[in-house]
Every structure is written in structure tokens, then in C-alpha cells.
């Protein structure tokens, strides 16, 4: 259940309608900007297109809020898909925001490692052709450090 707080009300932009309203041709720079905006506001569609994996509507909502807002706090029950959504976020956010670094911090190293291993599993699936093209270096496994390079990000 979502409780209203004292925060300002935010109206989600209708990016799909904005794209439908474009007439004529656009420049390559504008096309890149609009693609990034589309992916930002439609992360589940972008993830399905890149990895072939469909997200649940609740996961889409959470992923969209993580991408568009700072300082998110979520309280989820057991087996709600927290690790899966965190792995999707770690794979998708560096594609949307180049030159970013993400730190997966958890109660223990085991859970942080599990998030990146889940992302690695998504990347190695046969349907993840587009996602694999974004990964510049495969997952590096060390005793106390796992790292993955996405494009110009890490």
C-alpha cells in the first residue's frame, strides 16, 4: 500500500504520446535524447527488448521510480523479487545514464554477489543479444569484489 506524504505530487509524463506527436524528421541527437527518455519512462519494455525477460507490473513501477527519483526506500516481503529488480536496475541504469557507477551494498557480501550473478545470468541467456552488446567487459569475480563494465560505465 502506498501512503501519501508531504512530498509534492508528481505527474508522470506521457512520453509515448509525446513521441506519437512528432511530425516529420528529427536529428540524430534528438533521436538519441528521445530514445533515452523513452527507456527512462518505459524501463520494463526496454528490459524486455534487450534481455527477452518480461517484468511484473509492480517491478516495472518500482524500477521506474528507482530510475527517475533519488533516495528511494522500499519495504518488501519475502520472495517479492527484490534481488531480480536490483539486478535489472544494475543492468539498465548504466545504459540510460552513461559514466555512472553503481555499488551493490547489502547486509553481507553474499547478497551483493547474488545481485550481480543474477544480472550475469540474464546477460548469458540466449534472448539477451541486445543486452550483451552493451556489456564491454564480462563479470569479473574476485574474493571480495565483483565488477562489471557496461559501455563507458562500471
PDB file of N, CA and C in Angstrom, residues 4-105:
ATOM      1  N   UNK A   4       0.226   8.541   1.038  1.00  0.00           N
ATOM      2  CA  UNK A   4       0.661   9.881   0.625  1.00  0.00           C
ATOM      3  C   UNK A   4       1.416  10.557   1.759  1.00  0.00           C
ATOM      4  N   UNK A   5       2.425  11.299   1.402  1.00  0.00           N
ATOM      5  CA  UNK A   5       3.219  12.014   2.393  1.00  0.00           C
ATOM      6  C   UNK A   5       3.154  13.502   2.137  1.00  0.00           C
ATOM      7  N   UNK A   6       4.153  14.193   2.621  1.00  0.00           N
ATOM      8  CA  UNK A   6       4.177  15.642   2.440  1.00  0.00           C
ATOM      9  C   UNK A   6       4.919  16.041   1.167  1.00  0.00           C
ATOM     10  N   UNK A   7       5.370  15.046   0.400  1.00  0.00           N
ATOM     11  CA  UNK A   7       6.078  15.345  -0.832  1.00  0.00           C
ATOM     12  C   UNK A   7       5.139  15.965  -1.863  1.00  0.00           C
ATOM     13  N   UNK A   8       5.736  16.664  -2.816  1.00  0.00           N
ATOM     14  CA  UNK A   8       4.953  17.270  -3.878  1.00  0.00           C
ATOM     15  C   UNK A   8       4.373  16.177  -4.769  1.00  0.00           C
ATOM     16  N   UNK A   9       3.191  16.434  -5.287  1.00  0.00           N
ATOM     17  CA  UNK A   9       2.579  15.481  -6.205  1.00  0.00           C
ATOM     18  C   UNK A   9       3.327  15.561  -7.530  1.00  0.00           C
ATOM     19  N   UNK A  10       3.611  14.403  -8.082  1.00  0.00           N
ATOM     20  CA  UNK A  10       4.370  14.311  -9.320  1.00  0.00           C
ATOM     21  C   UNK A  10       3.500  13.687 -10.382  1.00  0.00           C
ATOM     22  N   UNK A  11       3.359  14.367 -11.493  1.00  0.00           N
ATOM     23  CA  UNK A  11       2.575  13.821 -12.604  1.00  0.00           C
ATOM     24  C   UNK A  11       3.532  13.150 -13.573  1.00  0.00           C
ATOM     25  N   UNK A  12       3.327  11.849 -13.792  1.00  0.00           N
ATOM     26  CA  UNK A  12       4.183  11.102 -14.706  1.00  0.00           C
ATOM     27  C   UNK A  12       3.963  11.625 -16.113  1.00  0.00           C
ATOM     28  N   UNK A  13       5.043  11.959 -16.820  1.00  0.00           N
ATOM     29  CA  UNK A  13       4.864  12.451 -18.194  1.00  0.00           C
ATOM     30  C   UNK A  13       4.429  11.322 -19.133  1.00  0.00           C
ATOM     31  N   UNK A  14       3.667  11.688 -20.125  1.00  0.00           N
ATOM     32  CA  UNK A  14       3.220  10.718 -21.122  1.00  0.00           C
ATOM     33  C   UNK A  14       4.192  10.775 -22.303  1.00  0.00           C
ATOM     34  N   UNK A  15       5.311  10.101 -22.165  1.00  0.00           N
ATOM     35  CA  UNK A  15       6.366  10.127 -23.178  1.00  0.00           C
ATOM     36  C   UNK A  15       5.897   9.461 -24.462  1.00  0.00           C
ATOM     37  N   UNK A  16       5.100   8.427 -24.348  1.00  0.00           N
ATOM     38  CA  UNK A  16       4.619   7.726 -25.537  1.00  0.00           C
ATOM     39  C   UNK A  16       3.793   8.666 -26.411  1.00  0.00           C
ATOM     40  N   UNK A  17       2.924   9.474 -25.795  1.00  0.00           N
ATOM     41  CA  UNK A  17       2.119  10.425 -26.561  1.00  0.00           C
ATOM     42  C   UNK A  17       3.005  11.510 -27.161  1.00  0.00           C
ATOM     43  N   UNK A  18       4.010  11.946 -26.409  1.00  0.00           N
ATOM     44  CA  UNK A  18       4.951  12.942 -26.914  1.00  0.00           C
ATOM     45  C   UNK A  18       5.661  12.432 -28.177  1.00  0.00           C
ATOM     46  N   UNK A  19       6.039  11.154 -28.185  1.00  0.00           N
ATOM     47  CA  UNK A  19       6.688  10.571 -29.363  1.00  0.00           C
ATOM     48  C   UNK A  19       5.708  10.435 -30.527  1.00  0.00           C
ATOM     49  N   UNK A  20       4.460  10.102 -30.227  1.00  0.00           N
ATOM     50  CA  UNK A  20       3.459   9.983 -31.298  1.00  0.00           C
ATOM     51  C   UNK A  20       3.158  11.329 -31.952  1.00  0.00           C
ATOM     52  N   UNK A  21       3.319  12.419 -31.192  1.00  0.00           N
ATOM     53  CA  UNK A  21       3.011  13.747 -31.707  1.00  0.00           C
ATOM     54  C   UNK A  21       4.105  14.321 -32.603  1.00  0.00           C
ATOM     55  N   UNK A  22       5.255  13.674 -32.697  1.00  0.00           N
ATOM     56  CA  UNK A  22       6.355  14.183 -33.521  1.00  0.00           C
ATOM     57  C   UNK A  22       5.999  14.009 -34.987  1.00  0.00           C
ATOM     58  N   UNK A  23       6.163  15.075 -35.729  1.00  0.00           N
ATOM     59  CA  UNK A  23       5.882  15.066 -37.174  1.00  0.00           C
ATOM     60  C   UNK A  23       7.180  15.320 -37.937  1.00  0.00           C
ATOM     61  N   UNK A  24       7.330  14.697 -39.079  1.00  0.00           N
ATOM     62  CA  UNK A  24       8.492  14.935 -39.924  1.00  0.00           C
ATOM     63  C   UNK A  24       9.727  14.198 -39.428  1.00  0.00           C
ATOM     64  N   UNK A  25      10.888  14.685 -39.832  1.00  0.00           N
ATOM     65  CA  UNK A  25      12.154  14.057 -39.457  1.00  0.00           C
ATOM     66  C   UNK A  25      12.782  14.796 -38.285  1.00  0.00           C
ATOM     67  N   UNK A  26      13.631  14.090 -37.563  1.00  0.00           N
ATOM     68  CA  UNK A  26      14.343  14.690 -36.437  1.00  0.00           C
ATOM     69  C   UNK A  26      15.835  14.387 -36.593  1.00  0.00           C
ATOM     70  N   UNK A  27      16.647  15.174 -35.905  1.00  0.00           N
ATOM     71  CA  UNK A  27      18.095  14.981 -35.994  1.00  0.00           C
ATOM     72  C   UNK A  27      18.505  13.739 -35.201  1.00  0.00           C
ATOM     73  N   UNK A  28      19.727  13.279 -35.446  1.00  0.00           N
ATOM     74  CA  UNK A  28      20.225  12.099 -34.739  1.00  0.00           C
ATOM     75  C   UNK A  28      20.365  12.382 -33.242  1.00  0.00           C
ATOM     76  N   UNK A  29      20.823  13.578 -32.879  1.00  0.00           N
ATOM     77  CA  UNK A  29      20.947  13.946 -31.463  1.00  0.00           C
ATOM     78  C   UNK A  29      19.585  13.915 -30.772  1.00  0.00           C
ATOM     79  N   UNK A  30      18.579  14.463 -31.438  1.00  0.00           N
ATOM     80  CA  UNK A  30      17.229  14.473 -30.873  1.00  0.00           C
ATOM     81  C   UNK A  30      16.695  13.049 -30.745  1.00  0.00           C
ATOM     82  N   UNK A  31      16.992  12.196 -31.719  1.00  0.00           N
ATOM     83  CA  UNK A  31      16.546  10.805 -31.668  1.00  0.00           C
ATOM     84  C   UNK A  31      17.182  10.072 -30.490  1.00  0.00           C
ATOM     85  N   UNK A  32      18.471  10.308 -30.233  1.00  0.00           N
ATOM     86  CA  UNK A  32      19.144   9.686 -29.087  1.00  0.00           C
ATOM     87  C   UNK A  32      18.528  10.153 -27.780  1.00  0.00           C
ATOM     88  N   UNK A  33      18.255  11.465 -27.697  1.00  0.00           N
ATOM     89  CA  UNK A  33      17.636  12.017 -26.491  1.00  0.00           C
ATOM     90  C   UNK A  33      16.261  11.394 -26.256  1.00  0.00           C
ATOM     91  N   UNK A  34      15.453  11.308 -27.328  1.00  0.00           N
ATOM     92  CA  UNK A  34      14.106  10.754 -27.185  1.00  0.00           C
ATOM     93  C   UNK A  34      14.135   9.269 -26.843  1.00  0.00           C
ATOM     94  N   UNK A  35      15.116   8.524 -27.390  1.00  0.00           N
ATOM     95  CA  UNK A  35      15.238   7.108 -27.045  1.00  0.00           C
ATOM     96  C   UNK A  35      15.583   6.951 -25.566  1.00  0.00           C
ATOM     97  N   UNK A  36      16.528   7.756 -25.078  1.00  0.00           N
ATOM     98  CA  UNK A  36      16.887   7.694 -23.649  1.00  0.00           C
ATOM     99  C   UNK A  36      15.688   8.060 -22.773  1.00  0.00           C
ATOM    100  N   UNK A  37      14.929   9.048 -23.185  1.00  0.00           N
ATOM    101  CA  UNK A  37      13.738   9.449 -22.426  1.00  0.00           C
ATOM    102  C   UNK A  37      12.693   8.334 -22.442  1.00  0.00           C
ATOM    103  N   UNK A  38      12.508   7.700 -23.599  1.00  0.00           N
ATOM    104  CA  UNK A  38      11.552   6.600 -23.714  1.00  0.00           C
ATOM    105  C   UNK A  38      11.959   5.441 -22.805  1.00  0.00           C
ATOM    106  N   UNK A  39      13.242   5.082 -22.818  1.00  0.00           N
ATOM    107  CA  UNK A  39      13.720   3.983 -21.988  1.00  0.00           C
ATOM    108  C   UNK A  39      13.579   4.323 -20.505  1.00  0.00           C
ATOM    109  N   UNK A  40      13.841   5.589 -20.153  1.00  0.00           N
ATOM    110  CA  UNK A  40      13.715   6.009 -18.752  1.00  0.00           C
ATOM    111  C   UNK A  40      12.289   5.830 -18.245  1.00  0.00           C
ATOM    112  N   UNK A  41      11.310   6.179 -19.047  1.00  0.00           N
ATOM    113  CA  UNK A  41       9.926   6.116 -18.606  1.00  0.00           C
ATOM    114  C   UNK A  41       9.230   4.801 -18.959  1.00  0.00           C
ATOM    115  N   UNK A  42       9.911   3.924 -19.694  1.00  0.00           N
ATOM    116  CA  UNK A  42       9.372   2.608 -20.030  1.00  0.00           C
ATOM    117  C   UNK A  42      10.442   1.541 -19.798  1.00  0.00           C
ATOM    118  N   UNK A  43      10.930   1.422 -18.559  1.00  0.00           N
ATOM    119  CA  UNK A  43      12.058   0.506 -18.327  1.00  0.00           C
ATOM    120  C   UNK A  43      11.712  -0.963 -18.538  1.00  0.00           C
ATOM    121  N   UNK A  44      10.494  -1.373 -18.248  1.00  0.00           N
ATOM    122  CA  UNK A  44      10.131  -2.786 -18.423  1.00  0.00           C
ATOM    123  C   UNK A  44      10.138  -3.159 -19.897  1.00  0.00           C
ATOM    124  N   UNK A  45       9.639  -2.270 -20.743  1.00  0.00           N
ATOM    125  CA  UNK A  45       9.655  -2.530 -22.181  1.00  0.00           C
ATOM    126  C   UNK A  45      11.091  -2.582 -22.690  1.00  0.00           C
ATOM    127  N   UNK A  46      11.919  -1.638 -22.244  1.00  0.00           N
ATOM    128  CA  UNK A  46      13.320  -1.614 -22.668  1.00  0.00           C
ATOM    129  C   UNK A  46      14.047  -2.884 -22.220  1.00  0.00           C
ATOM    130  N   UNK A  47      13.791  -3.307 -20.975  1.00  0.00           N
ATOM    131  CA  UNK A  47      14.450  -4.510 -20.465  1.00  0.00           C
ATOM    132  C   UNK A  47      13.992  -5.749 -21.242  1.00  0.00           C
ATOM    133  N   UNK A  48      12.706  -5.828 -21.541  1.00  0.00           N
ATOM    134  CA  UNK A  48      12.205  -6.966 -22.305  1.00  0.00           C
ATOM    135  C   UNK A  48      12.799  -6.979 -23.715  1.00  0.00           C
ATOM    136  N   UNK A  49      12.954  -5.794 -24.308  1.00  0.00           N
ATOM    137  CA  UNK A  49      13.527  -5.699 -25.636  1.00  0.00           C
ATOM    138  C   UNK A  49      15.002  -6.137 -25.633  1.00  0.00           C
ATOM    139  N   UNK A  50      15.735  -5.775 -24.571  1.00  0.00           N
ATOM    140  CA  UNK A  50      17.164  -6.088 -24.528  1.00  0.00           C
ATOM    141  C   UNK A  50      17.459  -7.499 -24.031  1.00  0.00           C
ATOM    142  N   UNK A  51      16.682  -7.979 -23.063  1.00  0.00           N
ATOM    143  CA  UNK A  51      17.005  -9.261 -22.437  1.00  0.00           C
ATOM    144  C   UNK A  51      16.036 -10.384 -22.768  1.00  0.00           C
ATOM    145  N   UNK A  52      14.864 -10.043 -23.272  1.00  0.00           N
ATOM    146  CA  UNK A  52      13.860 -11.063 -23.550  1.00  0.00           C
ATOM    147  C   UNK A  52      13.098 -11.506 -22.315  1.00  0.00           C
ATOM    148  N   UNK A  53      13.321 -10.840 -21.177  1.00  0.00           N
ATOM    149  CA  UNK A  53      12.675 -11.206 -19.921  1.00  0.00           C
ATOM    150  C   UNK A  53      11.580 -10.188 -19.583  1.00  0.00           C
ATOM    151  N   UNK A  54      10.381 -10.683 -19.316  1.00  0.00           N
ATOM    152  CA  UNK A  54       9.261  -9.806 -19.004  1.00  0.00           C
ATOM    153  C   UNK A  54       9.187  -9.558 -17.500  1.00  0.00           C
ATOM    154  N   UNK A  55       8.980  -8.299 -17.111  1.00  0.00           N
ATOM    155  CA  UNK A  55       8.856  -7.936 -15.697  1.00  0.00           C
ATOM    156  C   UNK A  55       7.388  -7.850 -15.306  1.00  0.00           C
ATOM    157  N   UNK A  56       7.127  -8.071 -14.038  1.00  0.00           N
ATOM    158  CA  UNK A  56       5.780  -7.907 -13.499  1.00  0.00           C
ATOM    159  C   UNK A  56       5.445  -6.416 -13.417  1.00  0.00           C
ATOM    160  N   UNK A  57       4.161  -6.034 -13.443  1.00  0.00           N
ATOM    161  CA  UNK A  57       3.793  -4.612 -13.368  1.00  0.00           C
ATOM    162  C   UNK A  57       4.332  -3.908 -12.123  1.00  0.00           C
ATOM    163  N   UNK A  58       4.325  -4.600 -10.974  1.00  0.00           N
ATOM    164  CA  UNK A  58       4.848  -3.985  -9.756  1.00  0.00           C
ATOM    165  C   UNK A  58       6.352  -3.722  -9.891  1.00  0.00           C
ATOM    166  N   UNK A  59       7.067  -4.646 -10.511  1.00  0.00           N
ATOM    167  CA  UNK A  59       8.500  -4.474 -10.704  1.00  0.00           C
ATOM    168  C   UNK A  59       8.772  -3.325 -11.667  1.00  0.00           C
ATOM    169  N   UNK A  60       7.937  -3.165 -12.680  1.00  0.00           N
ATOM    170  CA  UNK A  60       8.063  -2.042 -13.609  1.00  0.00           C
ATOM    171  C   UNK A  60       7.887  -0.717 -12.866  1.00  0.00           C
ATOM    172  N   UNK A  61       6.878  -0.641 -12.020  1.00  0.00           N
ATOM    173  CA  UNK A  61       6.609   0.581 -11.253  1.00  0.00           C
ATOM    174  C   UNK A  61       7.793   0.928 -10.349  1.00  0.00           C
ATOM    175  N   UNK A  62       8.323  -0.065  -9.642  1.00  0.00           N
ATOM    176  CA  UNK A  62       9.450   0.161  -8.739  1.00  0.00           C
ATOM    177  C   UNK A  62      10.692   0.553  -9.524  1.00  0.00           C
ATOM    178  N   UNK A  63      10.947  -0.126 -10.611  1.00  0.00           N
ATOM    179  CA  UNK A  63      12.118   0.174 -11.439  1.00  0.00           C
ATOM    180  C   UNK A  63      12.039   1.588 -11.995  1.00  0.00           C
ATOM    181  N   UNK A  64      10.866   1.984 -12.448  1.00  0.00           N
ATOM    182  CA  UNK A  64      10.677   3.344 -12.963  1.00  0.00           C
ATOM    183  C   UNK A  64      10.928   4.387 -11.874  1.00  0.00           C
ATOM    184  N   UNK A  65      10.475   4.120 -10.666  1.00  0.00           N
ATOM    185  CA  UNK A  65      10.706   5.082  -9.584  1.00  0.00           C
ATOM    186  C   UNK A  65      12.178   5.129  -9.182  1.00  0.00           C
ATOM    187  N   UNK A  66      12.864   3.989  -9.211  1.00  0.00           N
ATOM    188  CA  UNK A  66      14.296   3.982  -8.897  1.00  0.00           C
ATOM    189  C   UNK A  66      15.084   4.772  -9.932  1.00  0.00           C
ATOM    190  N   UNK A  67      14.692   4.671 -11.198  1.00  0.00           N
ATOM    191  CA  UNK A  67      15.423   5.350 -12.262  1.00  0.00           C
ATOM    192  C   UNK A  67      15.164   6.847 -12.250  1.00  0.00           C
ATOM    193  N   UNK A  68      13.939   7.255 -11.947  1.00  0.00           N
ATOM    194  CA  UNK A  68      13.577   8.674 -12.069  1.00  0.00           C
ATOM    195  C   UNK A  68      13.674   9.462 -10.767  1.00  0.00           C
ATOM    196  N   UNK A  69      13.779   8.809  -9.645  1.00  0.00           N
ATOM    197  CA  UNK A  69      13.818   9.511  -8.358  1.00  0.00           C
ATOM    198  C   UNK A  69      15.084   9.169  -7.592  1.00  0.00           C
ATOM    199  N   UNK A  70      15.506  10.074  -6.725  1.00  0.00           N
ATOM    200  CA  UNK A  70      16.629   9.815  -5.826  1.00  0.00           C
ATOM    201  C   UNK A  70      16.097   9.406  -4.456  1.00  0.00           C
ATOM    202  N   UNK A  71      16.900   8.694  -3.701  1.00  0.00           N
ATOM    203  CA  UNK A  71      16.603   8.347  -2.306  1.00  0.00           C
ATOM    204  C   UNK A  71      15.295   7.571  -2.162  1.00  0.00           C
ATOM    205  N   UNK A  72      15.244   6.414  -2.764  1.00  0.00           N
ATOM    206  CA  UNK A  72      14.068   5.548  -2.672  1.00  0.00           C
ATOM    207  C   UNK A  72      14.222   4.579  -1.516  1.00  0.00           C
ATOM    208  N   UNK A  73      13.119   4.315  -0.841  1.00  0.00           N
ATOM    209  CA  UNK A  73      13.113   3.296   0.197  1.00  0.00           C
ATOM    210  C   UNK A  73      11.919   2.385  -0.048  1.00  0.00           C
ATOM    211  N   UNK A  74      12.197   1.105  -0.126  1.00  0.00           N
ATOM    212  CA  UNK A  74      11.139   0.129  -0.376  1.00  0.00           C
ATOM    213  C   UNK A  74      11.134  -0.898   0.737  1.00  0.00           C
ATOM    214  N   UNK A  75       9.947  -1.254   1.176  1.00  0.00           N
ATOM    215  CA  UNK A  75       9.789  -2.303   2.172  1.00  0.00           C
ATOM    216  C   UNK A  75       8.998  -3.412   1.494  1.00  0.00           C
ATOM    217  N   UNK A  76       9.673  -4.514   1.249  1.00  0.00           N
ATOM    218  CA  UNK A  76       9.073  -5.619   0.512  1.00  0.00           C
ATOM    219  C   UNK A  76       9.035  -6.862   1.375  1.00  0.00           C
ATOM    220  N   UNK A  77       8.107  -7.734   1.046  1.00  0.00           N
ATOM    221  CA  UNK A  77       8.017  -9.005   1.751  1.00  0.00           C
ATOM    222  C   UNK A  77       9.034  -9.982   1.183  1.00  0.00           C
ATOM    223  N   UNK A  78       9.087 -11.145   1.781  1.00  0.00           N
ATOM    224  CA  UNK A  78       9.974 -12.196   1.267  1.00  0.00           C
ATOM    225  C   UNK A  78       9.472 -12.658  -0.096  1.00  0.00           C
ATOM    226  N   UNK A  79      10.394 -13.041  -0.945  1.00  0.00           N
ATOM    227  CA  UNK A  79      10.101 -13.582  -2.275  1.00  0.00           C
ATOM    228  C   UNK A  79       9.298 -12.617  -3.147  1.00  0.00           C
ATOM    229  N   UNK A  80       9.536 -11.322  -2.991  1.00  0.00           N
ATOM    230  CA  UNK A  80       8.822 -10.326  -3.798  1.00  0.00           C
ATOM    231  C   UNK A  80       9.605  -9.931  -5.043  1.00  0.00           C
ATOM    232  N   UNK A  81      10.804 -10.451  -5.212  1.00  0.00           N
ATOM    233  CA  UNK A  81      11.598 -10.152  -6.398  1.00  0.00           C
ATOM    234  C   UNK A  81      12.581  -9.016  -6.206  1.00  0.00           C
ATOM    235  N   UNK A  82      13.010  -8.790  -4.978  1.00  0.00           N
ATOM    236  CA  UNK A  82      13.937  -7.679  -4.696  1.00  0.00           C
ATOM    237  C   UNK A  82      15.259  -7.851  -5.431  1.00  0.00           C
ATOM    238  N   UNK A  83      15.841  -9.039  -5.363  1.00  0.00           N
ATOM    239  CA  UNK A  83      17.133  -9.290  -5.999  1.00  0.00           C
ATOM    240  C   UNK A  83      17.017  -9.175  -7.513  1.00  0.00           C
ATOM    241  N   UNK A  84      15.930  -9.671  -8.058  1.00  0.00           N
ATOM    242  CA  UNK A  84      15.738  -9.615  -9.503  1.00  0.00           C
ATOM    243  C   UNK A  84      15.620  -8.172  -9.989  1.00  0.00           C
ATOM    244  N   UNK A  85      14.840  -7.351  -9.296  1.00  0.00           N
ATOM    245  CA  UNK A  85      14.670  -5.953  -9.700  1.00  0.00           C
ATOM    246  C   UNK A  85      15.981  -5.193  -9.509  1.00  0.00           C
ATOM    247  N   UNK A  86      16.715  -5.488  -8.436  1.00  0.00           N
ATOM    248  CA  UNK A  86      18.016  -4.840  -8.231  1.00  0.00           C
ATOM    249  C   UNK A  86      18.980  -5.210  -9.351  1.00  0.00           C
ATOM    250  N   UNK A  87      18.957  -6.451  -9.795  1.00  0.00           N
ATOM    251  CA  UNK A  87      19.826  -6.886 -10.896  1.00  0.00           C
ATOM    252  C   UNK A  87      19.433  -6.186 -12.196  1.00  0.00           C
ATOM    253  N   UNK A  88      18.143  -6.073 -12.446  1.00  0.00           N
ATOM    254  CA  UNK A  88      17.675  -5.374 -13.644  1.00  0.00           C
ATOM    255  C   UNK A  88      18.111  -3.912 -13.590  1.00  0.00           C
ATOM    256  N   UNK A  89      17.965  -3.282 -12.427  1.00  0.00           N
ATOM    257  CA  UNK A  89      18.379  -1.887 -12.269  1.00  0.00           C
ATOM    258  C   UNK A  89      19.874  -1.732 -12.545  1.00  0.00           C
ATOM    259  N   UNK A  90      20.683  -2.655 -12.017  1.00  0.00           N
ATOM    260  CA  UNK A  90      22.140  -2.588 -12.218  1.00  0.00           C
ATOM    261  C   UNK A  90      22.519  -2.776 -13.682  1.00  0.00           C
ATOM    262  N   UNK A  91      21.705  -3.448 -14.444  1.00  0.00           N
ATOM    263  CA  UNK A  91      21.990  -3.619 -15.855  1.00  0.00           C
ATOM    264  C   UNK A  91      21.446  -2.500 -16.721  1.00  0.00           C
ATOM    265  N   UNK A  92      20.319  -1.917 -16.323  1.00  0.00           N
ATOM    266  CA  UNK A  92      19.645  -0.929 -17.154  1.00  0.00           C
ATOM    267  C   UNK A  92      20.103   0.504 -16.882  1.00  0.00           C
ATOM    268  N   UNK A  93      20.336   0.848 -15.631  1.00  0.00           N
ATOM    269  CA  UNK A  93      20.663   2.235 -15.296  1.00  0.00           C
ATOM    270  C   UNK A  93      21.952   2.739 -15.956  1.00  0.00           C
ATOM    271  N   UNK A  94      23.037   1.961 -15.986  1.00  0.00           N
ATOM    272  CA  UNK A  94      24.238   2.458 -16.678  1.00  0.00           C
ATOM    273  C   UNK A  94      24.048   2.645 -18.181  1.00  0.00           C
ATOM    274  N   UNK A  95      23.086   1.959 -18.766  1.00  0.00           N
ATOM    275  CA  UNK A  95      22.795   2.150 -20.184  1.00  0.00           C
ATOM    276  C   UNK A  95      22.085   3.488 -20.384  1.00  0.00           C
ATOM    277  N   UNK A  96      21.167   3.818 -19.471  1.00  0.00           N
ATOM    278  CA  UNK A  96      20.419   5.078 -19.560  1.00  0.00           C
ATOM    279  C   UNK A  96      21.296   6.258 -19.167  1.00  0.00           C
ATOM    280  N   UNK A  97      22.081   6.102 -18.121  1.00  0.00           N
ATOM    281  CA  UNK A  97      22.941   7.167 -17.597  1.00  0.00           C
ATOM    282  C   UNK A  97      24.405   6.772 -17.790  1.00  0.00           C
ATOM    283  N   UNK A  98      25.012   7.104 -18.927  1.00  0.00           N
ATOM    284  CA  UNK A  98      26.413   6.709 -19.150  1.00  0.00           C
ATOM    285  C   UNK A  98      27.351   7.307 -18.107  1.00  0.00           C
ATOM    286  N   UNK A  99      28.470   6.646 -17.918  1.00  0.00           N
ATOM    287  CA  UNK A  99      29.525   7.057 -16.996  1.00  0.00           C
ATOM    288  C   UNK A  99      29.045   7.141 -15.546  1.00  0.00           C
ATOM    289  N   UNK A 100      28.175   6.214 -15.159  1.00  0.00           N
ATOM    290  CA  UNK A 100      27.750   6.121 -13.768  1.00  0.00           C
ATOM    291  C   UNK A 100      28.375   4.881 -13.152  1.00  0.00           C
ATOM    292  N   UNK A 101      28.486   4.903 -11.850  1.00  0.00           N
ATOM    293  CA  UNK A 101      28.972   3.739 -11.119  1.00  0.00           C
ATOM    294  C   UNK A 101      27.918   3.351 -10.103  1.00  0.00           C
ATOM    295  N   UNK A 102      27.676   2.065  -9.987  1.00  0.00           N
ATOM    296  CA  UNK A 102      26.685   1.549  -9.054  1.00  0.00           C
ATOM    297  C   UNK A 102      27.401   0.650  -8.061  1.00  0.00           C
ATOM    298  N   UNK A 103      27.115   0.840  -6.804  1.00  0.00           N
ATOM    299  CA  UNK A 103      27.660  -0.010  -5.744  1.00  0.00           C
ATOM    300  C   UNK A 103      26.506  -0.825  -5.179  1.00  0.00           C
ATOM    301  N   UNK A 104      26.636  -2.134  -5.215  1.00  0.00           N
ATOM    302  CA  UNK A 104      25.624  -3.025  -4.633  1.00  0.00           C
ATOM    303  C   UNK A 104      26.050  -3.326  -3.204  1.00  0.00           C
ATOM    304  N   UNK A 105      25.450  -2.646  -2.277  1.00  0.00           N
ATOM    305  CA  UNK A 105      25.775  -2.859  -0.866  1.00  0.00           C
ATOM    306  C   UNK A 105      24.605  -3.569  -0.199  1.00  0.00           C
TER     307      UNK A 105
END
